[in-house]
Coordinates of C-alpha atoms in Angstrom, one line a residue:
Chain I
M24 CA 135.9 112.5 83.2
H25 CA 136.7 109.8 86.1
A26 CA 138.7 111.6 88.5
L27 CA 134.6 113.5 88.4
F28 CA 133.0 110.6 89.3
Y29 CA 136.3 109.7 91.3
V30 CA 136.0 113.0 94.1
A31 CA 132.1 112.7 94.3
A32 CA 131.9 109.6 95.4
V33 CA 134.7 109.6 97.8
V34 CA 132.7 113.2 98.9
A35 CA 129.6 111.7 98.9
I36 CA 130.9 108.7 101.0
L37 CA 133.3 110.2 103.4
A38 CA 129.8 112.9 104.0
T39 CA 127.4 109.6 105.1
M40 CA 130.7 109.1 107.5
R41 CA 130.1 112.1 109.2
V42 CA 126.1 111.6 108.4
I43 CA 126.0 109.0 110.6
T44 CA 129.2 109.4 113.3
C45 CA 127.6 113.0 114.2
L46 CA 126.0 114.0 117.3
N47 CA 124.1 116.6 116.2
A48 CA 120.7 115.9 114.5
V49 CA 121.7 119.6 112.6
H50 CA 125.5 119.1 112.2
A51 CA 124.5 115.8 111.1
L52 CA 121.5 117.1 108.6
L53 CA 124.0 119.6 106.7
Y54 CA 126.0 116.3 106.1
L55 CA 123.5 114.7 104.5
I56 CA 122.6 117.6 102.5
V57 CA 126.1 117.7 101.0
S58 CA 126.1 113.7 100.4
L59 CA 122.1 114.4 98.6
L60 CA 124.3 116.9 96.3
S61 CA 127.3 114.6 95.5
V62 CA 125.1 112.3 94.9
A63 CA 123.4 114.1 92.1
I64 CA 127.0 115.0 90.7
V65 CA 127.4 111.1 90.6
F66 CA 124.5 110.7 88.6
Y67 CA 125.2 113.4 87.0
T68 CA 128.4 111.6 85.6
L69 CA 126.8 108.4 84.8
G70 CA 125.2 110.4 81.6
A71 CA 121.2 111.3 83.9
P72 CA 120.7 114.3 84.0
F73 CA 117.3 114.6 84.8
I74 CA 118.1 112.6 87.6
A75 CA 120.6 114.7 89.1
A76 CA 117.7 116.9 88.6
L77 CA 115.4 115.4 90.3
E78 CA 117.5 114.3 93.1
V79 CA 118.4 117.9 94.7
I80 CA 114.7 119.4 94.2
V81 CA 112.8 116.2 95.8
Y82 CA 115.6 114.7 98.0
A83 CA 118.3 118.1 99.3
G84 CA 114.8 120.0 98.5
A85 CA 111.6 118.6 99.8
I86 CA 112.2 116.0 102.6
M87 CA 115.3 118.0 104.0
V88 CA 112.7 120.4 104.7
L89 CA 110.4 118.5 106.4
F90 CA 114.1 117.0 108.0
I91 CA 114.3 120.3 109.1
F92 CA 111.5 120.8 109.8
V93 CA 110.5 118.6 112.6
V94 CA 114.3 119.1 114.1
M95 CA 113.2 122.7 114.8
M96 CA 109.8 121.6 116.1
L97 CA 111.4 119.5 118.6
N98 CA 114.2 122.2 119.7
L99 CA 111.9 124.6 121.0
G100 CA 112.7 126.2 124.6
A101 CA 115.0 128.1 126.3
K102 CA 117.3 127.6 125.7
A103 CA 117.3 127.2 122.3
V104 CA 118.9 130.4 121.7
D105 CA 122.1 129.0 123.7
T106 CA 122.0 126.1 121.5
E107 CA 122.0 127.8 118.6
R108 CA 124.7 130.6 119.3
T109 CA 127.0 128.0 120.1
W110 CA 125.9 126.3 116.5
L111 CA 127.7 129.4 115.1
K112 CA 131.2 128.9 116.3
P113 CA 133.3 127.7 112.9
S114 CA 134.2 124.4 113.6
M115 CA 130.7 123.1 113.0
W116 CA 130.2 124.3 109.6
I117 CA 133.5 124.3 108.7
G118 CA 133.5 120.5 107.5
P119 CA 130.2 120.4 105.6
C120 CA 131.5 123.8 103.0
I121 CA 134.7 122.2 102.9
L122 CA 132.3 118.9 100.7
A123 CA 130.0 121.4 99.2
A124 CA 133.7 123.3 98.5
I125 CA 134.7 120.7 96.5
L126 CA 131.4 120.4 95.2
I127 CA 130.5 124.2 93.6
A128 CA 134.1 123.1 91.8
E129 CA 132.9 120.2 89.4
V130 CA 129.2 121.7 89.0
A131 CA 132.3 124.6 87.5
Y132 CA 134.6 122.5 85.9
L133 CA 131.8 120.4 85.2
L134 CA 129.7 124.1 83.3
S135 CA 132.9 125.1 81.6
R136 CA 133.8 122.2 79.5
G137 CA 130.1 122.3 78.6
T138 CA 128.3 119.5 77.4
S139 CA 129.0 115.5 77.0
A140 CA 129.0 115.0 80.4
A141 CA 128.9 111.3 81.1
H142 CA 132.1 109.4 81.3
S143 CA 131.0 106.5 79.2
G144 CA 130.0 109.1 76.5
I145 CA 126.0 108.2 76.5
I146 CA 123.3 109.9 78.0
V147 CA 120.0 108.0 79.4
G148 CA 117.6 111.0 78.4
P149 CA 114.5 112.4 80.1
K150 CA 112.4 111.9 77.1
Q151 CA 113.7 108.4 77.0
V152 CA 113.2 107.4 80.7
G153 CA 109.5 109.6 80.5
M154 CA 108.6 107.3 77.8
S155 CA 109.5 103.8 79.9
L156 CA 107.8 105.7 82.5
F157 CA 104.6 106.2 81.0
G158 CA 105.1 103.3 78.1
T159 CA 105.8 100.4 80.0
Y160 CA 105.8 101.8 83.8
L161 CA 102.1 103.0 84.0
M162 CA 101.4 100.7 86.5
G163 CA 103.6 101.6 88.3
V164 CA 103.1 105.1 88.3
E165 CA 99.5 104.5 89.6
L166 CA 100.4 102.5 92.4
A167 CA 103.2 105.0 93.2
S168 CA 100.5 108.0 93.0
M169 CA 98.2 105.5 95.5
L170 CA 101.2 105.0 97.5
L171 CA 101.5 109.3 97.9
L172 CA 98.2 109.4 98.2
G173 CA 98.2 106.8 101.5
A174 CA 100.9 108.5 102.6
L175 CA 99.1 111.5 102.5
V176 CA 96.6 111.0 104.7
A177 CA 98.3 108.9 106.8
A178 CA 99.9 111.5 107.9
Y179 CA 97.6 113.9 108.3
H180 CA 95.3 111.4 110.3
L181 CA 98.7 111.0 112.8
S182 CA 99.4 114.4 113.7
A183 CA 96.3 115.5 114.0
R184 CA 95.3 112.6 116.0
K185 CA 95.8 114.5 119.4
R186 CA 94.2 117.4 118.8
E187 CA 91.2 115.3 118.0
K188 CA 91.1 113.9 121.1
L189 CA 91.9 117.0 122.8
E190 CA 88.5 118.9 121.3
I191 CA 87.0 115.3 122.3
R192 CA 88.1 116.4 125.6
N193 CA 86.6 119.7 126.0
V194 CA 83.5 118.5 124.4
T195 CA 83.1 116.3 127.6
D196 CA 84.2 118.5 130.3
T197 CA 81.8 121.7 128.2
D198 CA 79.1 119.0 128.7
R199 CA 79.7 118.0 132.0
T200 CA 79.8 121.5 134.0
G201 CA 76.2 122.6 131.3
T202 CA 74.9 118.9 133.4
A203 CA 76.2 120.5 136.4
A204 CA 74.7 123.6 135.5
G205 CA 71.5 122.1 134.5
G206 CA 71.1 120.4 137.2
D207 CA 72.0 123.4 139.7
L208 CA 68.7 125.2 138.0
V209 CA 66.3 121.9 138.5
R210 CA 67.4 122.5 141.9
A211 CA 67.0 125.6 142.4
G212 CA 63.6 125.8 140.1
S213 CA 62.2 122.0 142.1
G214 CA 63.5 124.4 145.4
G215 CA 61.7 127.1 144.3
P216 CA 57.8 125.4 144.7
T217 CA 58.7 124.6 148.2
R218 CA 60.4 127.4 149.4
A219 CA 56.7 129.3 147.5
A220 CA 54.9 126.4 149.5
Chain X
M11 CA 127.4 103.6 101.3
F12 CA 124.3 101.0 101.5
A13 CA 126.2 99.5 104.0
L14 CA 127.5 102.1 106.3
G15 CA 123.6 103.3 106.0
L16 CA 122.4 100.3 107.3
A17 CA 125.3 100.5 110.3
G18 CA 123.7 103.6 111.5
L19 CA 120.4 102.2 111.7
L20 CA 122.2 99.9 113.8
V21 CA 124.0 101.7 115.9
R22 CA 122.1 104.8 116.6
R23 CA 119.6 104.8 119.1
N24 CA 117.4 107.8 118.0
L25 CA 114.8 108.0 115.7
I26 CA 115.6 111.0 113.7
F27 CA 119.1 109.7 113.5
M28 CA 117.4 106.5 112.3
L29 CA 115.4 107.7 109.7
M30 CA 118.9 109.5 107.9
S31 CA 119.9 106.3 107.9
I32 CA 116.3 104.4 106.0
E33 CA 117.5 108.0 104.0
V34 CA 120.2 106.8 103.2
M35 CA 119.9 103.1 102.4
L36 CA 117.4 104.1 100.1
N37 CA 119.8 106.4 98.1
A38 CA 122.0 104.3 98.2
A39 CA 119.7 101.8 96.5
G40 CA 118.9 104.1 93.7
L41 CA 122.2 104.6 92.7
A42 CA 122.8 100.9 91.9
F43 CA 119.9 101.2 90.1
V44 CA 121.0 104.1 87.8
A45 CA 124.2 102.6 87.7
A46 CA 123.2 99.2 86.4
G47 CA 120.7 101.8 84.7
S48 CA 123.5 103.1 82.5
R49 CA 125.8 100.9 82.2
W50 CA 123.3 98.6 80.0
T51 CA 122.4 101.6 78.3
Q52 CA 118.4 101.2 79.6
P53 CA 116.2 104.1 81.0
D54 CA 114.9 101.3 83.7
G55 CA 116.9 101.9 86.0
Q56 CA 116.5 105.5 86.1
V57 CA 112.5 104.8 86.3
M58 CA 113.3 102.3 89.3
F59 CA 114.6 105.2 90.8
I60 CA 111.9 107.4 90.1
F61 CA 109.7 104.9 92.3
V62 CA 112.7 105.2 94.8
L63 CA 112.3 108.6 95.4
A64 CA 108.6 108.3 96.0
T65 CA 108.5 105.8 98.0
A66 CA 110.6 107.7 100.3
A67 CA 109.1 110.9 100.2
A68 CA 105.5 108.8 101.3
E69 CA 108.6 107.6 104.1
V70 CA 108.9 110.1 105.4
S71 CA 106.2 112.1 106.0
V72 CA 104.5 109.3 107.4
G73 CA 108.3 109.1 109.8
L74 CA 108.0 111.6 110.5
A75 CA 104.4 112.1 111.7
L76 CA 104.7 108.6 113.8
L77 CA 108.1 111.4 115.4
L78 CA 106.4 114.0 116.5
Q79 CA 103.6 111.6 118.4
L80 CA 106.2 110.0 119.6
Y81 CA 108.3 112.9 121.2
H82 CA 104.4 114.6 122.8
Q83 CA 104.1 111.0 124.2
Y84 CA 107.9 110.3 125.3
K85 CA 109.6 113.7 126.1
S86 CA 112.5 111.8 124.7
L87 CA 113.6 110.4 120.5
D88 CA 115.0 107.1 122.4
A89 CA 113.7 104.4 120.3
D90 CA 113.8 102.1 122.8
A91 CA 111.4 104.3 125.3
A92 CA 108.9 103.2 122.5
S93 CA 109.7 99.7 123.1
Q94 CA 107.0 99.5 126.2
M95 CA 104.1 100.5 124.0
R96 CA 101.5 98.1 124.8
G97 CA 98.0 98.5 122.8

């Protein structure tokens, strides 16, 4: 059980080193996902299965999806197809695949062994965590919810600001053309009586 | 791992890599919390990790929105391009 912990820790450190030395953002993201999964296995061997599941779901699920969306949005262009073709070469994905295969072997070994995964033999289960979280740390939960709400509003405001400005400019443009056209009408109307006279 | 994240933050000047390094640092801090909590068999460490997780999610959403704005403004992801910003 100690060996599993150390292998997962070594995989985590290797993947993290590749994250900060990779030149391409998508490759760094692949290694970052591998690093997060190995940290999840480290949590599992430390006797925190609830936190391991949370790490996989929130970090490797939600936050990585955010990163990948932004990277893909920034990469839009005519040469995107060419760069994608170069990314599909085997030298690009063979490294994360090897590290992920090590992690899969560890998970298979853990599943085949059955229960009692913690190497210290003590598991702090989700029930204790929940009791503590909603008992003594209730104020912290409320503060975290406020923080997430603030982040939601801030992210929406930051991403919607540009469109808002464009809309305002469009409105002022149409106003200016409207007044100009009205001026023409007024001139035409004012020119009418003079011609009639 | 925290040291690796800090080194990545200092070395890289690409904004996406800086955000990823911040993720690594938060993750390392959470790992330290969980390890300490399992050492003394207290659930407090895992509670703290949940808070770290919420903070990381909020930080990443705001950071990526800022990054998109900067990219639309400067057409590059260089952090030094934003240092000439003037209010």
